[in-house]
Amino acid sequence: MIEPIDIPSSIDREPIPDDVASQLAIARQRIETFQDRWDRPQIEQFVAADYEMVYQVLCWTLKSQPMIGRRFLEWGCGFAVVSAIASYLQFDSIGIEAEPELLHEGRKTIEQWDQPVELVQGNFLPLGSDSLADDPTLPSLGHQVPCGYSAIDSELSDFALVYSYPWPGEGDFHADVFSRFASPGGLLLQFCGPNEMCLWRKTR
Ligand SMILES: C[S@@+](CC[C@H](N)C(=O)[O-])C[C@H]1O[C@@H](n2cnc3c(N)ncnc32)[C@H](O)[C@@H]1O
């Protein structure tokens, strides 16, 4: 079972350090260039979050919420900007991504931020979680890549904070997977679309 935690509406007043702001500007530029490319097929599932907002919410969460540890996991890390932010904020940060090309870009981000982040190619859905979906066409399903957790020798329940940016219509599925497989006390942070983030704690 997961319970929602209110994120204050004043979250946009949380200061963003200059070094973070300039790293985010560089990342945004790289992502735009990647998405504007004309010579290769688009990776349709990759959409960038509002990283300033993610930074602000992560800072507030660290200051205001009890945590069961420092391990952070980004589900479908794409360019791994959020994984880099989490590491900057002193989390032990890991990103799992299905698409090798995005993982390649994610590694460039980590190099640029000079942060110790582990990125792995794989499926962020724990084995057996597909059955929690009531729609077999959800974009998170059907990635033909090995389970990401075996690659990092961990379980979803080993993480104190999980971040996801679900495709529209699959937010409940991500929350259900977290509710079923995470550790009690663990937090799930979702980017739900422009100006909207949600935070839950697994209670039991
Ligand atoms: C909406 S993008 C979000 C990217 C990044 N987390 C962010 O917030 O900017 C979703 C990402 O999840 C990846 N993805 C979707 N389903 C996945 C799965 N089951 N396992 C691993 N990666 C997945 C996609 O390739 C895509 O990069």
CSV table of C-alpha atoms and ligand atoms in Angstrom, one decimal:
chain,number,residue,atom,x,y,z
A,1,MET,CA,0.0,0.0,0.0
A,2,ILE,CA,1.3,3.5,-0.8
A,3,GLU,CA,0.2,6.8,0.6
A,4,PRO,CA,0.6,10.2,-1.1
A,5,ILE,CA,2.7,12.9,0.4
A,6,ASP,CA,1.8,16.6,-0.4
A,7,ILE,CA,4.5,18.5,-2.2
A,8,PRO,CA,4.1,22.2,-1.3
A,9,SER,CA,3.1,24.6,-4.0
A,10,SER,CA,6.0,26.9,-3.0
A,11,ILE,CA,8.4,24.2,-4.3
A,12,ASP,CA,9.4,26.5,-7.2
A,13,ARG,CA,11.1,28.8,-4.7
A,14,GLU,CA,13.6,26.2,-3.7
A,15,PRO,CA,17.0,27.7,-4.9
A,16,ILE,CA,18.9,26.0,-7.7
A,17,PRO,CA,22.7,26.4,-7.4
A,18,ASP,CA,24.5,28.0,-10.4
A,19,ASP,CA,26.5,24.9,-11.1
A,20,VAL,CA,23.3,22.7,-11.3
A,21,ALA,CA,21.5,25.3,-13.4
A,22,SER,CA,24.3,25.4,-16.0
A,23,GLN,CA,24.6,21.6,-16.1
A,24,LEU,CA,20.8,21.4,-16.7
A,25,ALA,CA,21.1,24.0,-19.5
A,26,ILE,CA,23.8,21.9,-21.2
A,27,ALA,CA,21.7,18.8,-20.8
A,28,ARG,CA,18.6,20.5,-22.3
A,29,GLN,CA,20.6,21.6,-25.3
A,30,ARG,CA,22.0,18.1,-25.9
A,31,ILE,CA,18.5,16.6,-25.6
A,32,GLU,CA,17.1,19.1,-28.1
A,33,THR,CA,19.8,18.4,-30.6
A,34,PHE,CA,19.2,14.6,-30.1
A,35,GLN,CA,15.5,15.0,-30.7
A,36,ASP,CA,15.9,17.3,-33.7
A,37,ARG,CA,18.1,14.8,-35.5
A,38,TRP,CA,16.9,13.9,-39.0
A,39,ASP,CA,19.3,11.1,-39.9
A,40,ARG,CA,18.1,8.3,-37.5
A,41,PRO,CA,14.7,7.1,-36.3
A,42,GLN,CA,13.3,8.9,-33.2
A,43,ILE,CA,13.2,7.0,-29.9
A,44,GLU,CA,9.5,7.8,-29.2
A,45,GLN,CA,9.5,6.8,-25.6
A,46,PHE,CA,12.0,9.4,-24.5
A,47,VAL,CA,10.6,12.7,-23.3
A,48,ALA,CA,12.6,14.9,-21.0
A,49,ALA,CA,11.2,16.0,-17.6
A,50,ASP,CA,11.4,19.4,-16.1
A,51,TYR,CA,14.7,18.9,-14.5
A,52,GLU,CA,14.7,22.2,-12.5
A,53,MET,CA,11.5,21.0,-10.8
A,54,VAL,CA,12.8,17.5,-10.2
A,55,TYR,CA,15.9,19.1,-8.5
A,56,GLN,CA,13.7,21.2,-6.3
A,57,VAL,CA,11.4,18.3,-5.3
A,58,LEU,CA,14.4,16.1,-4.6
A,59,CYS,CA,16.0,18.7,-2.3
A,60,TRP,CA,12.7,19.3,-0.5
A,61,THR,CA,12.2,15.5,-0.1
A,62,LEU,CA,15.6,15.1,1.4
A,63,LYS,CA,15.1,17.9,3.9
A,64,SER,CA,11.5,17.0,4.9
A,65,GLN,CA,11.0,13.2,4.6
A,66,PRO,CA,12.5,10.4,6.6
A,67,MET,CA,14.4,8.1,4.3
A,68,ILE,CA,15.2,4.4,4.7
A,69,GLY,CA,18.6,4.8,3.1
A,70,ARG,CA,20.5,6.6,0.4
A,71,ARG,CA,20.0,4.3,-2.6
A,72,PHE,CA,18.3,6.0,-5.5
A,73,LEU,CA,16.9,4.3,-8.7
A,74,GLU,CA,15.8,6.1,-11.9
A,75,TRP,CA,13.3,3.9,-13.9
A,76,GLY,CA,14.0,4.5,-17.6
A,77,CYS,CA,16.8,7.0,-17.1
A,78,GLY,CA,17.1,8.2,-20.7
A,79,PHE,CA,19.8,10.9,-20.7
A,80,ALA,CA,20.3,10.1,-16.9
A,81,VAL,CA,19.9,13.7,-15.9
A,82,VAL,CA,17.9,12.8,-12.8
A,83,SER,CA,20.4,10.1,-11.9
A,84,ALA,CA,23.1,12.8,-12.0
A,85,ILE,CA,21.0,15.2,-9.9
A,86,ALA,CA,20.5,12.5,-7.3
A,87,SER,CA,24.2,11.7,-7.1
A,88,TYR,CA,24.9,15.4,-6.8
A,89,LEU,CA,22.6,15.4,-3.8
A,90,GLN,CA,24.6,12.6,-2.3
A,91,PHE,CA,22.4,9.6,-3.1
A,92,ASP,CA,24.0,6.3,-4.3
A,93,SER,CA,22.4,6.6,-7.7
A,94,ILE,CA,21.6,4.0,-10.3
A,95,GLY,CA,19.7,4.4,-13.6
A,96,ILE,CA,18.2,1.6,-15.7
A,97,GLU,CA,17.4,2.1,-19.3
A,98,ALA,CA,16.2,-0.2,-22.1
A,99,GLU,CA,17.5,1.8,-25.1
A,100,PRO,CA,21.3,1.4,-25.7
A,101,GLU,CA,21.4,4.7,-27.6
A,102,LEU,CA,19.9,6.6,-24.7
A,103,LEU,CA,22.3,4.8,-22.3
A,104,HIS,CA,25.1,6.1,-24.4
A,105,GLU,CA,23.8,9.6,-24.0
A,106,GLY,CA,23.3,9.0,-20.3
A,107,ARG,CA,26.9,8.0,-19.9
A,108,LYS,CA,27.9,11.4,-21.5
A,109,THR,CA,25.8,13.2,-19.0
A,110,ILE,CA,27.4,11.4,-16.1
A,111,GLU,CA,30.8,12.2,-17.5
A,112,GLN,CA,29.8,15.9,-17.9
A,113,TRP,CA,28.5,16.1,-14.3
A,114,ASP,CA,31.5,14.1,-13.0
A,115,GLN,CA,29.3,12.2,-10.6
A,116,PRO,CA,29.6,8.5,-9.5
A,117,VAL,CA,26.4,7.1,-11.1
A,118,GLU,CA,25.9,3.4,-12.2
A,119,LEU,CA,23.9,3.1,-15.5
A,120,VAL,CA,22.8,-0.3,-16.8
A,121,GLN,CA,20.9,-1.5,-19.8
A,122,GLY,CA,17.9,-3.5,-18.8
A,123,ASN,CA,14.2,-3.6,-17.9
A,124,PHE,CA,13.3,-1.6,-14.8
A,125,LEU,CA,10.1,-3.8,-14.3
A,126,PRO,CA,10.8,-6.5,-11.7
A,127,LEU,CA,10.2,-10.0,-13.0
A,128,GLY,CA,6.5,-10.9,-12.7
A,129,SER,CA,5.3,-7.3,-12.5
A,130,ASP,CA,3.8,-7.3,-16.1
A,131,SER,CA,0.8,-9.1,-14.7
A,132,LEU,CA,-0.1,-5.9,-12.7
A,133,ALA,CA,-0.9,-4.1,-15.9
A,134,ASP,CA,-4.5,-4.1,-17.0
A,135,ASP,CA,-3.5,-2.9,-20.5
A,136,PRO,CA,-0.9,-5.0,-22.4
A,137,THR,CA,0.0,-2.1,-24.7
A,138,LEU,CA,1.4,0.2,-22.0
A,139,PRO,CA,4.8,1.6,-23.3
A,140,SER,CA,6.8,0.3,-20.3
A,141,LEU,CA,5.8,-3.3,-21.2
A,142,GLY,CA,7.4,-5.4,-23.9
A,143,HIS,CA,11.0,-4.2,-23.8
A,144,GLN,CA,13.0,-7.2,-24.9
A,145,VAL,CA,16.0,-6.6,-22.6
A,146,PRO,CA,17.2,-8.6,-19.6
A,147,CYS,CA,16.0,-7.7,-16.1
A,148,GLY,CA,17.9,-4.6,-14.9
A,149,TYR,CA,18.0,-5.8,-11.3
A,150,SER,CA,20.2,-8.9,-12.0
A,151,ALA,CA,22.7,-6.6,-13.6
A,152,ILE,CA,23.1,-4.6,-10.4
A,153,ASP,CA,22.7,-7.5,-8.1
A,154,SER,CA,19.8,-5.8,-6.3
A,155,GLU,CA,16.0,-5.8,-5.9
A,156,LEU,CA,13.6,-3.0,-6.1
A,157,SER,CA,13.2,-3.3,-2.3
A,158,ASP,CA,16.8,-2.3,-1.8
A,159,PHE,CA,16.1,1.3,-2.9
A,160,ALA,CA,15.0,4.2,-0.6
A,161,LEU,CA,13.8,6.4,-3.5
A,162,VAL,CA,12.6,5.5,-7.0
A,163,TYR,CA,11.9,8.1,-9.7
A,164,SER,CA,9.8,7.5,-12.7
A,165,TYR,CA,8.4,9.5,-15.6
A,166,PRO,CA,5.6,7.3,-16.9
A,167,TRP,CA,3.9,7.7,-20.2
A,168,PRO,CA,0.4,9.2,-20.0
A,169,GLY,CA,-1.9,6.4,-18.8
A,170,GLU,CA,0.6,4.3,-17.1
A,171,GLY,CA,1.2,6.3,-13.8
A,172,ASP,CA,-1.1,3.9,-11.9
A,173,PHE,CA,0.8,0.9,-13.2
A,174,HIS,CA,4.2,2.3,-12.1
A,175,ALA,CA,2.6,3.0,-8.7
A,176,ASP,CA,1.2,-0.5,-8.4
A,177,VAL,CA,4.5,-2.1,-9.3
A,178,PHE,CA,6.3,0.1,-6.7
A,179,SER,CA,3.5,-0.7,-4.1
A,180,ARG,CA,4.0,-4.5,-4.7
A,181,PHE,CA,7.8,-4.7,-4.9
A,182,ALA,CA,9.3,-1.8,-2.9
A,183,SER,CA,10.4,-1.9,0.7
A,184,PRO,CA,8.0,-0.5,3.4
A,185,GLY,CA,9.2,3.1,4.0
A,186,GLY,CA,10.5,3.5,0.4
A,187,LEU,CA,9.5,6.6,-1.6
A,188,LEU,CA,8.2,6.8,-5.2
A,189,LEU,CA,8.6,10.1,-7.0
A,190,GLN,CA,6.8,10.6,-10.3
A,191,PHE,CA,7.1,13.3,-12.9
A,192,CYS,CA,3.5,13.4,-14.1
A,193,GLY,CA,3.7,16.1,-16.7
A,194,PRO,CA,4.3,19.9,-16.8
A,195,ASN,CA,4.3,21.4,-13.3
A,196,GLU,CA,3.1,18.2,-11.7
A,197,MET,CA,5.0,15.8,-9.6
A,198,CYS,CA,3.7,13.2,-7.1
A,199,LEU,CA,5.4,11.6,-4.1
A,200,TRP,CA,4.2,8.4,-2.3
A,201,ARG,CA,5.5,6.4,0.6
A,202,LYS,CA,5.0,2.6,0.8
A,203,THR,CA,3.5,2.0,4.2
A,204,ARG,CA,3.2,-1.7,4.3
B,1,LIG,C1,9.4,9.5,-20.5
B,1,LIG,S1,11.1,9.0,-20.7
B,1,LIG,C2,11.8,9.6,-19.2
B,1,LIG,C3,13.3,9.8,-19.2
B,1,LIG,C4,13.9,10.3,-17.9
B,1,LIG,N1,13.7,9.4,-16.8
B,1,LIG,C5,13.5,11.7,-17.6
B,1,LIG,O1,12.8,11.9,-16.6
B,1,LIG,O2,13.9,12.6,-18.3
B,1,LIG,C6,10.9,7.2,-20.3
B,1,LIG,C7,12.1,6.4,-20.5
B,1,LIG,O3,11.9,5.1,-19.9
B,1,LIG,C8,12.5,4.1,-20.8
B,1,LIG,N2,11.7,2.9,-20.6
B,1,LIG,C9,10.4,2.7,-20.7
B,1,LIG,N3,10.0,1.5,-20.3
B,1,LIG,C10,11.2,0.9,-19.9
B,1,LIG,C11,11.4,-0.4,-19.2
B,1,LIG,N4,10.5,-1.3,-19.0
B,1,LIG,N5,12.7,-0.7,-18.9
B,1,LIG,C12,13.7,0.2,-19.1
B,1,LIG,N6,13.5,1.5,-19.6
B,1,LIG,C13,12.3,1.8,-20.0
B,1,LIG,C14,12.3,4.7,-22.2
B,1,LIG,O4,13.2,4.2,-23.1
B,1,LIG,C15,12.6,6.2,-21.9
B,1,LIG,O5,13.9,6.5,-22.0
